Amino acid sequence: MSINWFTFILLGLAVFRLTRLLVYDQITEFIRRPFMQEYEAPDENGELEIYLIPREKGFRGWIGQLINCYWCTGIWVSIFIFLIYWFYPIVAEPLVYILSIAGFASIIETIIQPKISEE
């Protein structure tokens, strides 16, 4: 199987978006929550903030460590996307396009948002 540059970029954007979705986005917090524990700490104003940190032991701790690490999750997401693309291209193609478009849009939003906030 050979992958051209366009496909490589699409796969990269899809991996970027799915990884960010799993590690950071609020919509997938329900996936992360069983593997994390709450930790309260005061912020610089003295108000309590709640942080989620990975559980310390066992399988849930291991998964918590995995999904708390952008780089680690990115490797597993890359493997997942690549294997689906390799074995089930009919399923993978729309998924890759959707995630790539969303990834590209999020990059544009990250660039534009600070400029909008300055106005």
Tab-separated table of C-alpha atoms in Angstrom:
chain	number	residue	atom	x	y	z
A	1	MET	CA	0.000	0.000	0.000
A	2	SER	CA	1.361	3.384	-0.897
A	3	ILE	CA	0.029	6.619	0.545
A	4	ASN	CA	0.361	9.858	-1.393
A	5	TRP	CA	1.062	13.190	0.302
A	6	PHE	CA	-2.555	14.318	0.187
A	7	THR	CA	-3.738	11.154	1.949
A	8	PHE	CA	-0.883	11.431	4.446
A	9	ILE	CA	-1.954	14.988	5.331
A	10	LEU	CA	-5.604	13.919	5.612
A	11	LEU	CA	-4.652	11.042	7.904
A	12	GLY	CA	-2.485	13.372	9.984
A	13	LEU	CA	-5.301	15.897	10.387
A	14	ALA	CA	-7.734	13.104	11.282
A	15	VAL	CA	-5.366	11.738	13.934
A	16	PHE	CA	-4.831	15.262	15.290
A	17	ARG	CA	-8.566	15.903	15.624
A	18	LEU	CA	-9.505	12.525	17.108
A	19	THR	CA	-6.605	12.691	19.581
A	20	ARG	CA	-7.628	16.182	20.698
A	21	LEU	CA	-11.221	15.053	20.967
A	22	LEU	CA	-10.275	12.192	23.288
A	23	VAL	CA	-7.707	14.027	25.413
A	24	TYR	CA	-9.088	17.557	25.788
A	25	ASP	CA	-12.599	18.179	24.513
A	26	GLN	CA	-15.441	18.510	27.001
A	27	ILE	CA	-17.796	16.418	24.872
A	28	THR	CA	-15.704	13.292	25.576
A	29	GLU	CA	-15.244	13.919	29.302
A	30	PHE	CA	-17.612	11.016	30.005
A	31	ILE	CA	-15.035	8.697	28.377
A	32	ARG	CA	-12.159	10.041	30.503
A	33	ARG	CA	-14.001	10.350	33.826
A	34	PRO	CA	-13.941	6.638	34.906
A	35	PHE	CA	-10.148	6.675	34.567
A	36	MET	CA	-9.556	9.930	36.416
A	37	GLN	CA	-9.985	11.207	39.949
A	38	GLU	CA	-10.839	14.712	41.077
A	39	TYR	CA	-8.235	16.846	42.779
A	40	GLU	CA	-9.040	20.225	44.316
A	41	ALA	CA	-6.471	22.981	44.581
A	42	PRO	CA	-6.695	26.730	45.111
A	43	ASP	CA	-5.956	28.947	42.118
A	44	GLU	CA	-4.013	32.222	42.267
A	45	ASN	CA	-7.155	33.999	43.581
A	46	GLY	CA	-7.612	31.470	46.385
A	47	GLU	CA	-10.688	29.880	44.806
A	48	LEU	CA	-10.887	26.104	44.633
A	49	GLU	CA	-10.404	24.596	41.198
A	50	ILE	CA	-11.194	20.980	40.372
A	51	TYR	CA	-8.623	19.088	38.312
A	52	LEU	CA	-8.855	15.608	36.898
A	53	ILE	CA	-5.750	13.476	37.289
A	54	PRO	CA	-5.231	9.832	36.296
A	55	ARG	CA	-6.069	7.194	38.869
A	56	GLU	CA	-2.981	5.787	40.526
A	57	LYS	CA	-3.285	2.020	40.150
A	58	GLY	CA	-4.598	-0.805	38.027
A	59	PHE	CA	-6.050	-0.906	34.567
A	60	ARG	CA	-8.072	2.282	35.084
A	61	GLY	CA	-4.892	4.058	36.171
A	62	TRP	CA	-3.081	2.835	33.063
A	63	ILE	CA	-5.893	4.015	30.787
A	64	GLY	CA	-6.002	7.303	32.723
A	65	GLN	CA	-2.290	7.823	32.119
A	66	LEU	CA	-2.780	6.995	28.440
A	67	ILE	CA	-5.636	9.407	27.790
A	68	ASN	CA	-3.985	12.105	29.880
A	69	CYS	CA	-0.967	12.080	27.533
A	70	TYR	CA	-1.557	13.697	24.139
A	71	TRP	CA	1.491	11.980	22.614
A	72	CYS	CA	0.561	8.514	23.921
A	73	THR	CA	-3.040	8.783	22.805
A	74	GLY	CA	-1.854	10.086	19.429
A	75	ILE	CA	0.153	6.930	18.793
A	76	TRP	CA	-2.813	4.655	19.550
A	77	VAL	CA	-5.187	6.824	17.530
A	78	SER	CA	-2.708	6.703	14.625
A	79	ILE	CA	-2.664	2.919	14.780
A	80	PHE	CA	-6.469	2.800	14.958
A	81	ILE	CA	-6.985	5.192	12.017
A	82	PHE	CA	-4.321	3.484	9.909
A	83	LEU	CA	-5.690	-0.027	10.508
A	84	ILE	CA	-9.236	1.046	9.677
A	85	TYR	CA	-7.931	2.821	6.582
A	86	TRP	CA	-5.940	-0.261	5.559
A	87	PHE	CA	-8.569	-2.972	6.210
A	88	TYR	CA	-11.862	-1.083	5.840
A	89	PRO	CA	-11.282	1.826	3.458
A	90	ILE	CA	-14.997	2.246	2.742
A	91	VAL	CA	-15.612	2.886	6.458
A	92	ALA	CA	-12.415	4.862	6.999
A	93	GLU	CA	-12.659	7.288	4.102
A	94	PRO	CA	-15.688	9.280	5.332
A	95	LEU	CA	-14.353	9.176	8.907
A	96	VAL	CA	-10.956	10.473	7.793
A	97	TYR	CA	-12.518	13.236	5.700
A	98	ILE	CA	-14.803	14.370	8.524
A	99	LEU	CA	-12.038	14.359	11.129
A	100	SER	CA	-9.603	16.051	8.709
A	101	ILE	CA	-12.032	18.838	7.902
A	102	ALA	CA	-12.742	19.325	11.614
A	103	GLY	CA	-8.990	19.290	12.369
A	104	PHE	CA	-8.272	21.857	9.684
A	105	ALA	CA	-11.133	24.032	10.936
A	106	SER	CA	-9.818	23.853	14.509
A	107	ILE	CA	-6.368	24.954	13.343
A	108	ILE	CA	-7.926	27.919	11.515
A	109	GLU	CA	-9.986	28.775	14.611
A	110	THR	CA	-6.870	28.668	16.791
A	111	ILE	CA	-5.140	31.121	14.456
A	112	ILE	CA	-8.110	33.478	14.069
A	113	GLN	CA	-9.505	33.496	17.646
A	114	PRO	CA	-6.689	35.584	19.224
A	115	LYS	CA	-7.060	38.174	16.451
A	116	ILE	CA	-10.819	38.397	17.040
A	117	SER	CA	-10.303	38.723	20.809
A	118	GLU	CA	-7.997	41.716	20.305
A	119	GLU	CA	-10.715	43.728	18.516
